[in-house]
């Protein structure tokens, strides 16, 4: 059991002993809400409802914000629509939208129908954006003022608005058409004279995104320009919302996890706690595809059955060539997909990269081929076997590095997620080419191997 599990278990044991609201409020002040949320996963429905009933709506909101989807749904099922709306009043619109996005449709409709029309319309607008777009992760709680306002008036308004917003360090500046024309730091506002207009201290060099921009692209922009918040604007440059750094961190974790799972042929919807049938349904299709590629490699080996029967030593050596090709290709594949994900790889001119992969594959293949060939020569006392492995290793590693680069680049150009199918295609190439090169060369020198 790691340290985090011990903390969660300890909190679970302590929280079930609490009997009064005062005790619970004091306990919540001494612990992080993420730990509280994780401890709630260990409670049954009756105990969970009892503890939640002792909490204020604000603290319920904080727990729900930190909870996993399954626990969020479980908590919402314990309350009426009116109680849920009261809890939502303490939450950011983007967090509410995330929750509404995956709960049962009738439940979502009922909650929205019982909310204030203005708030419900805002949430419906956010629900209209793709989940993984800038619009899907933005919040509509921000501070924005007209450029002609005086600093003294702005300060008075900030005191009223600030408790209801996510970010107060950055103030956005609008013109009479509500178009975004700049931003100002709270620090600059605090040190400016009361009779100065906001337009005099605004920064016009502002980075913004449209709501349909992919969340990965937003994360890259935030990282590139070292932003803590980025505004989302319409095609007419009207401010729609903002994306905060905490949401960007979630995006980076989510996208990184998704790519890793896809490279392994696993759906991002599956986790270690998924039900048996879900895990089978998510994994089996890719295993079937892999089975097909395995048959293809087996077919190649089968065409050289006569060669292998004449020199049985080939059966022990050929997995080395295919295996090393797979490893080299995976290295190239991983670096390429990472470059695409981080925007480091240009999709326009890849000639230099292709040449680099050819050289990397050739040189690594030559070094590894020489080592492997030398060992096989010392063990079997046959220089031709060592020579065959040397050439096959060069050929397969060169092909592996090249395909490890070209496959994800090609898939990206075809608008297919490179992480989704690259690994399967690469395995096919390296296995088939490795067996074909090695056994083809062995066929040419078969009289020297017998």
Coordinates of C-alpha atoms in Angstrom, one line a residue:
X1 CA 0.0 0.0 0.0
X2 CA 1.5 3.4 -1.1
X3 CA 1.4 6.6 0.9
X4 CA -1.7 8.0 -0.9
X5 CA -3.7 4.8 -0.3
X6 CA -2.8 5.0 3.4
X7 CA -4.0 8.6 3.6
X8 CA -7.3 7.8 1.9
X9 CA -7.9 4.7 4.1
X10 CA -7.2 6.8 7.2
X11 CA -9.6 9.6 6.1
X12 CA -12.3 7.0 5.4
X13 CA -11.9 5.5 8.9
X14 CA -12.0 8.9 10.5
X15 CA -14.8 10.4 8.4
X16 CA -17.3 7.6 9.2
X17 CA -16.9 8.4 12.9
X18 CA -18.1 12.0 12.4
X19 CA -21.6 12.7 13.7
X20 CA -22.1 16.5 13.6
X21 CA -21.8 19.3 11.1
X22 CA -19.4 21.2 13.2
X23 CA -17.0 18.2 13.5
X24 CA -17.2 17.7 9.8
X25 CA -16.5 21.3 8.8
X26 CA -13.4 21.4 11.1
X27 CA -12.2 18.1 9.6
X28 CA -12.7 19.4 6.0
X29 CA -10.5 22.4 6.8
X30 CA -7.7 20.2 7.8
X31 CA -7.7 17.9 4.7
X32 CA -7.6 18.3 0.9
X33 CA -10.8 17.8 -0.9
X34 CA -9.2 15.5 -3.4
X35 CA -8.4 13.1 -0.5
X36 CA -11.9 13.5 0.8
X37 CA -13.3 12.7 -2.6
X38 CA -11.2 9.5 -2.9
X39 CA -12.2 8.4 0.6
X40 CA -15.9 8.8 -0.5
X41 CA -15.4 6.0 -3.1
X42 CA -15.0 3.6 -0.2
X43 CA -18.4 4.5 1.4
X44 CA -21.7 2.8 0.7
X45 CA -24.7 4.8 -0.4
X46 CA -26.3 5.2 3.0
X47 CA -23.0 6.3 4.7
X48 CA -22.2 8.6 1.8
X49 CA -25.6 10.3 2.0
X50 CA -25.3 10.7 5.7
X51 CA -21.9 12.5 5.4
X52 CA -23.0 14.6 2.5
X53 CA -26.1 15.8 4.4
X54 CA -23.7 17.2 7.1
X55 CA -21.8 19.2 4.5
X56 CA -22.6 22.7 3.2
X57 CA -23.5 23.0 -0.5
X58 CA -20.2 24.8 -1.1
X59 CA -18.2 21.8 0.3
X60 CA -20.4 19.3 -1.6
X61 CA -19.4 21.2 -4.7
X62 CA -15.7 21.1 -3.9
X63 CA -16.0 17.3 -3.4
X64 CA -17.9 16.8 -6.6
X65 CA -15.3 18.8 -8.6
X66 CA -12.5 16.6 -7.3
X67 CA -14.4 13.3 -7.7
X68 CA -14.1 10.7 -10.5
X69 CA -17.1 10.5 -13.0
X70 CA -18.5 7.3 -11.4
X71 CA -18.6 9.0 -7.9
X72 CA -20.0 12.2 -9.3
X73 CA -22.9 10.3 -10.9
X74 CA -23.4 8.3 -7.6
X75 CA -23.6 11.5 -5.6
X76 CA -26.0 13.2 -8.0
X77 CA -28.4 10.2 -7.8
X78 CA -28.7 10.9 -4.0
X79 CA -30.1 14.4 -4.4
X80 CA -33.2 15.9 -6.0
X81 CA -32.9 18.3 -9.0
X82 CA -33.4 21.3 -6.7
X83 CA -30.6 20.2 -4.3
X84 CA -28.3 19.6 -7.3
X85 CA -29.0 23.1 -8.6
X86 CA -28.1 24.5 -5.2
X87 CA -24.8 22.6 -5.3
X88 CA -24.1 23.7 -8.9
X89 CA -24.4 27.3 -7.8
X90 CA -21.0 26.9 -6.1
X91 CA -19.4 25.4 -9.2
X92 CA -17.8 26.7 -12.3
X93 CA -19.9 26.4 -15.5
X94 CA -17.2 24.3 -17.3
X95 CA -17.2 21.8 -14.4
X96 CA -21.0 21.7 -14.4
X97 CA -21.0 21.1 -18.2
X98 CA -18.5 18.2 -17.9
X99 CA -20.9 16.5 -15.4
X100 CA -24.0 17.2 -17.4
X101 CA -22.3 15.9 -20.5
X102 CA -22.2 12.3 -19.3
X103 CA -25.2 11.9 -17.0
X104 CA -28.4 10.3 -18.2
X105 CA -30.2 12.5 -20.8
X106 CA -33.5 12.8 -18.9
X107 CA -31.7 13.7 -15.7
X108 CA -29.8 16.4 -17.5
X109 CA -32.9 17.8 -19.2
X110 CA -34.7 17.9 -15.9
X111 CA -31.9 19.8 -14.1
X112 CA -31.6 22.3 -16.9
X113 CA -35.4 22.8 -17.1
X114 CA -35.4 23.7 -13.3
X115 CA -32.5 26.1 -13.5
X116 CA -32.8 29.9 -14.1
X117 CA -33.2 30.4 -17.8
X118 CA -30.0 32.5 -18.2
X119 CA -27.8 30.0 -16.4
X120 CA -29.4 27.0 -18.3
X121 CA -28.8 28.8 -21.6
X122 CA -25.2 29.3 -20.8
X123 CA -24.8 25.6 -20.0
X124 CA -26.7 24.5 -23.1
X125 CA -24.3 26.7 -25.1
X126 CA -21.3 25.0 -23.5
X127 CA -22.8 21.6 -24.1
X128 CA -23.0 22.4 -27.8
X129 CA -19.2 22.4 -28.1
X130 CA -17.2 19.3 -28.7
X131 CA -15.9 17.8 -25.4
X132 CA -12.3 18.0 -26.5
X133 CA -12.4 21.5 -28.0
X134 CA -11.6 24.9 -26.5
X135 CA -15.3 25.7 -26.2
X136 CA -15.8 22.4 -24.3
X137 CA -13.2 23.2 -21.6
X138 CA -13.8 26.9 -21.2
X139 CA -15.6 28.6 -18.4
X140 CA -17.8 31.6 -18.7
X141 CA -16.8 33.1 -15.3
X142 CA -14.3 35.8 -16.1
X143 CA -13.8 39.5 -15.4
X144 CA -14.1 41.8 -18.4
X145 CA -14.6 45.6 -18.5
X146 CA -15.1 48.3 -21.1
X147 CA -11.9 50.2 -21.9
X148 CA -13.2 53.6 -21.0
X149 CA -13.9 52.6 -17.3
X150 CA -11.8 54.4 -14.6
X151 CA -9.6 52.4 -12.3
X152 CA -11.5 53.5 -9.2
X153 CA -14.8 52.1 -10.7
X154 CA -13.0 48.9 -11.8
X155 CA -11.8 48.3 -8.3
X156 CA -15.3 48.6 -6.8
X157 CA -16.7 46.2 -9.4
X158 CA -13.9 43.6 -8.9
X159 CA -14.8 43.4 -5.2
X160 CA -18.3 42.4 -6.1
X161 CA -17.5 40.1 -9.1
X162 CA -14.3 38.4 -7.8
X163 CA -15.9 35.8 -5.5
X164 CA -17.9 34.4 -8.5
X165 CA -15.0 34.1 -11.0
X166 CA -12.2 31.5 -11.4
X167 CA -9.4 34.0 -12.2
X168 CA -9.0 37.6 -11.0
X169 CA -5.4 38.1 -11.9
X170 CA -6.2 38.8 -15.5
X171 CA -8.8 41.4 -16.5
X172 CA -10.0 41.4 -20.1
X173 CA -10.7 44.7 -22.0
X174 CA -13.7 45.1 -24.4
X175 CA -14.8 47.8 -26.7
X176 CA -18.4 49.0 -27.2
X177 CA -19.2 45.9 -29.5
X178 CA -17.9 43.6 -26.7
X179 CA -15.0 42.6 -28.9
X180 CA -11.8 41.6 -27.1
X181 CA -9.2 44.3 -27.6
X182 CA -6.7 43.7 -24.8
X183 CA -6.0 42.5 -21.2
X184 CA -4.6 44.0 -18.0
X185 CA -3.0 42.4 -15.0
X186 CA -4.6 43.0 -11.6
X187 CA -1.2 44.2 -10.4
X188 CA -1.2 47.0 -12.9
X189 CA -4.7 48.0 -11.9
X190 CA -3.8 48.1 -8.2
X191 CA -0.9 50.4 -8.7
X192 CA -2.5 52.8 -11.3
X193 CA -4.1 56.1 -10.3
X194 CA -7.8 56.1 -9.6
X195 CA -8.6 58.6 -12.5
X196 CA -6.8 56.6 -15.2
X197 CA -8.8 54.7 -17.8
X198 CA -8.4 51.0 -18.3
X199 CA -7.4 51.6 -22.0
X200 CA -4.2 53.3 -20.8
X201 CA -2.8 50.2 -19.2
X202 CA -4.2 47.5 -21.4
X203 CA -1.9 45.1 -23.3
X204 CA -3.1 44.7 -26.9
X205 CA -0.8 41.8 -27.7
X206 CA -3.2 39.1 -26.6
X207 CA -3.2 35.4 -27.5
X208 CA -6.7 33.9 -28.0
X209 CA -8.3 30.8 -29.5
X210 CA -11.6 30.0 -31.2
X211 CA -14.0 27.6 -29.5
X212 CA -13.6 24.9 -32.2
X213 CA -9.8 24.6 -31.7
X214 CA -8.7 21.2 -30.4
X215 CA -7.8 21.1 -26.7
X216 CA -4.3 19.7 -27.6
X217 CA -3.6 22.8 -29.7
X218 CA -4.8 25.0 -26.8
X219 CA -2.4 23.2 -24.4
X220 CA 0.5 23.7 -26.8
X221 CA -0.3 27.5 -27.1
X222 CA -0.5 27.8 -23.3
X223 CA 2.9 26.0 -22.9
X224 CA 4.5 28.0 -25.8
X225 CA 3.5 31.4 -24.5
X226 CA 3.7 30.5 -20.8
X227 CA 0.0 31.6 -20.1
X228 CA -2.0 31.1 -17.0
X229 CA -5.3 31.8 -18.8
X230 CA -6.3 32.0 -22.4
X231 CA -9.5 33.7 -23.8
X232 CA -11.8 32.0 -26.2
X233 CA -13.3 34.3 -28.8
X234 CA -15.9 34.0 -31.6
X235 CA -15.2 34.7 -35.3
X236 CA -16.2 38.3 -34.6
X237 CA -13.6 38.4 -31.8
X238 CA -16.3 38.6 -29.1
X239 CA -15.2 37.1 -25.7
X240 CA -17.0 33.8 -25.1
X241 CA -15.1 32.5 -22.1
X242 CA -11.6 31.6 -20.8
X243 CA -9.5 28.5 -20.3
X244 CA -7.5 28.3 -17.0
X245 CA -4.2 26.6 -16.3
X246 CA -5.8 23.9 -14.1
X247 CA -8.0 22.8 -17.1
X248 CA -4.9 22.7 -19.3
X249 CA -3.1 20.5 -16.9
X250 CA -6.1 18.1 -17.0
X251 CA -5.9 18.2 -20.8
X252 CA -2.2 17.3 -20.8
X253 CA -2.7 14.4 -18.5
X254 CA -5.8 13.2 -20.4
X255 CA -4.2 13.4 -23.8
X256 CA -1.0 11.8 -22.6
X257 CA -2.9 8.9 -21.1
X258 CA -5.0 8.5 -24.2
X259 CA -2.0 8.3 -26.5
X260 CA -0.2 5.8 -24.3
X261 CA -3.3 3.6 -24.2
X262 CA -3.8 3.8 -27.9
X263 CA -0.2 2.8 -28.6
X264 CA -0.9 -0.3 -26.5
X265 CA -4.1 -1.0 -28.5
X266 CA -6.3 -0.1 -25.5
X267 CA -9.3 2.3 -25.4
X268 CA -9.0 5.4 -23.2
X269 CA -12.4 4.5 -21.8
X270 CA -10.9 1.5 -20.0
X271 CA -9.1 1.6 -16.6
X272 CA -8.0 -1.0 -14.1
X273 CA -11.4 -0.9 -12.4
X274 CA -13.4 -1.4 -15.6
X275 CA -15.9 -4.3 -15.6
X276 CA -14.8 -7.6 -17.2
X277 CA -17.0 -7.4 -20.3
X278 CA -15.9 -3.8 -20.9
X279 CA -12.2 -4.7 -20.8
X280 CA -12.9 -7.7 -23.2
X281 CA -14.9 -5.5 -25.6
X282 CA -12.3 -2.8 -25.7
X283 CA -9.2 -5.0 -26.1
X284 CA -10.5 -7.9 -28.3
X285 CA -10.8 -5.9 -31.6
X286 CA -7.2 -4.9 -31.6
X287 CA -6.1 -8.4 -30.6
X288 CA -8.0 -9.7 -33.7
X289 CA -6.2 -7.2 -35.9
X290 CA -2.9 -8.3 -34.3
X291 CA -3.8 -11.9 -35.0
X292 CA -4.3 -11.1 -38.7
X293 CA -0.8 -9.5 -38.9
X294 CA 0.6 -12.6 -37.1
X295 CA -0.9 -14.8 -39.7
X296 CA 0.7 -12.6 -42.4
X297 CA 4.1 -13.0 -40.7
X298 CA 3.5 -16.7 -40.4
X299 CA 2.7 -17.0 -44.1
X300 CA 6.1 -15.4 -44.9
X301 CA 7.9 -17.9 -42.7
X302 CA 5.8 -20.7 -44.3
X303 CA 7.0 -19.9 -47.8
X304 CA 10.6 -20.5 -46.6
X305 CA 9.7 -23.8 -44.8
X306 CA 12.0 -25.8 -47.1
X307 CA 14.9 -23.5 -46.3
X308 CA 14.4 -23.7 -42.6
X309 CA 14.1 -27.5 -42.7
X310 CA 17.6 -27.7 -44.4
X311 CA 19.2 -25.4 -41.8
X312 CA 17.3 -25.6 -38.5
X313 CA 19.7 -23.0 -36.9
X314 CA 17.7 -20.4 -38.9
X315 CA 14.7 -21.0 -36.6
X316 CA 16.6 -19.8 -33.6
X317 CA 18.1 -16.8 -35.2
X318 CA 15.2 -15.2 -37.2
X319 CA 13.3 -14.0 -34.1
X320 CA 16.3 -11.8 -33.2
X321 CA 16.1 -9.9 -36.5
X322 CA 12.4 -9.4 -36.3
X323 CA 12.5 -8.5 -32.6
X324 CA 15.3 -5.9 -33.0
X325 CA 13.4 -4.4 -35.9
X326 CA 10.3 -4.0 -33.8
X327 CA 12.3 -2.3 -31.0
X328 CA 14.0 0.1 -33.4
X329 CA 10.7 0.9 -35.1
X330 CA 9.0 1.5 -31.8
X331 CA 11.7 4.0 -30.8
X332 CA 11.2 5.9 -34.1
X333 CA 7.4 5.7 -33.7
X334 CA 7.4 7.0 -30.2
X335 CA 9.7 10.0 -31.0
X336 CA 7.6 10.8 -34.1
X337 CA 4.2 10.7 -32.3
X338 CA 5.6 12.8 -29.5
X339 CA 6.8 15.3 -32.0
X340 CA 3.4 15.5 -33.7
X341 CA 1.6 15.8 -30.3
X342 CA 3.8 18.7 -29.2
X343 CA 3.7 20.4 -32.6
X344 CA 7.5 20.0 -33.0
X345 CA 7.2 18.1 -36.3
X346 CA 6.3 20.0 -39.5
X347 CA 3.9 18.2 -41.9
X348 CA 5.2 20.2 -44.9
X349 CA 8.9 19.2 -45.6
X350 CA 10.0 15.9 -44.1
X351 CA 12.8 15.0 -46.5
X352 CA 15.5 15.7 -43.9
X353 CA 13.7 13.6 -41.3
X354 CA 13.4 10.7 -43.8
X355 CA 17.1 10.9 -44.5
X356 CA 17.9 11.0 -40.8
X357 CA 15.8 7.9 -40.1
X358 CA 17.5 6.0 -42.9
X359 CA 20.9 6.8 -41.5
X360 CA 19.9 6.0 -37.9
X361 CA 18.5 2.7 -39.0
X362 CA 21.5 1.8 -41.2
X363 CA 24.1 2.7 -38.6
X364 CA 22.3 1.0 -35.6
X365 CA 21.6 -2.0 -37.8
X366 CA 25.2 -2.3 -38.8
X367 CA 26.4 -2.1 -35.2
X368 CA 23.8 -4.6 -33.9
X369 CA 24.2 -6.8 -36.9
X370 CA 28.0 -7.0 -36.4
X371 CA 27.6 -7.9 -32.7
X372 CA 24.8 -10.5 -33.4
X373 CA 26.7 -11.9 -36.5
X374 CA 29.9 -12.2 -34.5
X375 CA 28.1 -14.1 -31.7
X376 CA 26.4 -16.5 -34.1
X377 CA 29.7 -17.1 -35.9
X378 CA 31.5 -17.9 -32.6
X379 CA 28.6 -20.2 -31.5
X380 CA 28.0 -22.0 -34.8
X381 CA 31.4 -21.7 -36.5
X382 CA 29.7 -20.5 -39.7
X383 CA 30.7 -17.2 -41.1
X384 CA 27.9 -17.1 -43.7
X385 CA 25.2 -17.3 -41.0
X386 CA 26.9 -14.3 -39.3
X387 CA 27.0 -12.5 -42.6
X388 CA 23.3 -13.2 -43.3
X389 CA 22.3 -11.8 -39.9
X390 CA 24.5 -8.8 -40.4
X391 CA 22.8 -7.9 -43.7
X392 CA 19.3 -8.7 -42.5
X393 CA 19.7 -6.6 -39.4
X394 CA 20.8 -3.6 -41.4
X395 CA 17.9 -4.0 -43.8
X396 CA 15.2 -4.5 -41.2
X397 CA 16.3 -1.7 -38.8
X398 CA 16.5 0.7 -41.7
X399 CA 13.0 -0.2 -42.8
X400 CA 11.8 -0.2 -39.1
X401 CA 13.1 3.3 -38.5
X402 CA 11.8 4.6 -41.7
X403 CA 8.3 3.1 -41.3
X404 CA 8.3 4.2 -37.6
X405 CA 8.5 7.7 -38.9
X406 CA 6.4 7.5 -42.1
X407 CA 3.4 5.6 -40.6
X408 CA 2.3 8.3 -38.0
X409 CA 3.1 11.1 -40.4
X410 CA 1.0 9.5 -43.1
X411 CA -1.9 8.8 -40.7
X412 CA -1.8 12.4 -39.5
X413 CA -2.1 13.7 -43.1
X414 CA -5.1 11.3 -43.6
X415 CA -6.7 12.8 -40.5
X416 CA -6.4 9.5 -38.6
X417 CA -5.0 9.6 -35.0
X418 CA -1.4 8.4 -35.3
X419 CA -1.4 6.8 -31.9
X420 CA -4.4 4.6 -32.8
X421 CA -3.1 2.4 -35.6
X422 CA 0.6 3.0 -35.8
X423 CA 1.8 0.3 -33.5
X424 CA -0.2 -2.5 -35.3
X425 CA 1.1 -1.4 -38.7
X426 CA 4.6 -1.1 -37.5
X427 CA 4.6 -4.6 -36.0
X428 CA 3.4 -6.0 -39.3
X429 CA 6.1 -4.2 -41.3
X430 CA 9.0 -5.2 -39.0
X431 CA 7.9 -8.8 -38.6
X432 CA 7.2 -9.5 -42.3
X433 CA 10.3 -7.6 -43.5
X434 CA 12.5 -9.1 -40.9
X435 CA 11.5 -12.7 -41.7
X436 CA 11.6 -12.1 -45.4
X437 CA 15.0 -10.4 -45.5
X438 CA 16.6 -13.0 -43.2
X439 CA 15.1 -16.1 -44.8
X440 CA 15.5 -14.7 -48.3
X441 CA 19.2 -14.2 -47.7
X442 CA 19.4 -17.6 -46.1
X443 CA 17.8 -19.1 -49.3
X444 CA 20.5 -17.5 -51.4
X445 CA 23.3 -19.0 -49.2
X446 CA 21.6 -22.2 -48.3
X447 CA 24.4 -24.4 -49.6
X448 CA 26.8 -22.6 -47.2
X449 CA 24.6 -23.2 -44.2
X450 CA 24.0 -26.9 -44.5

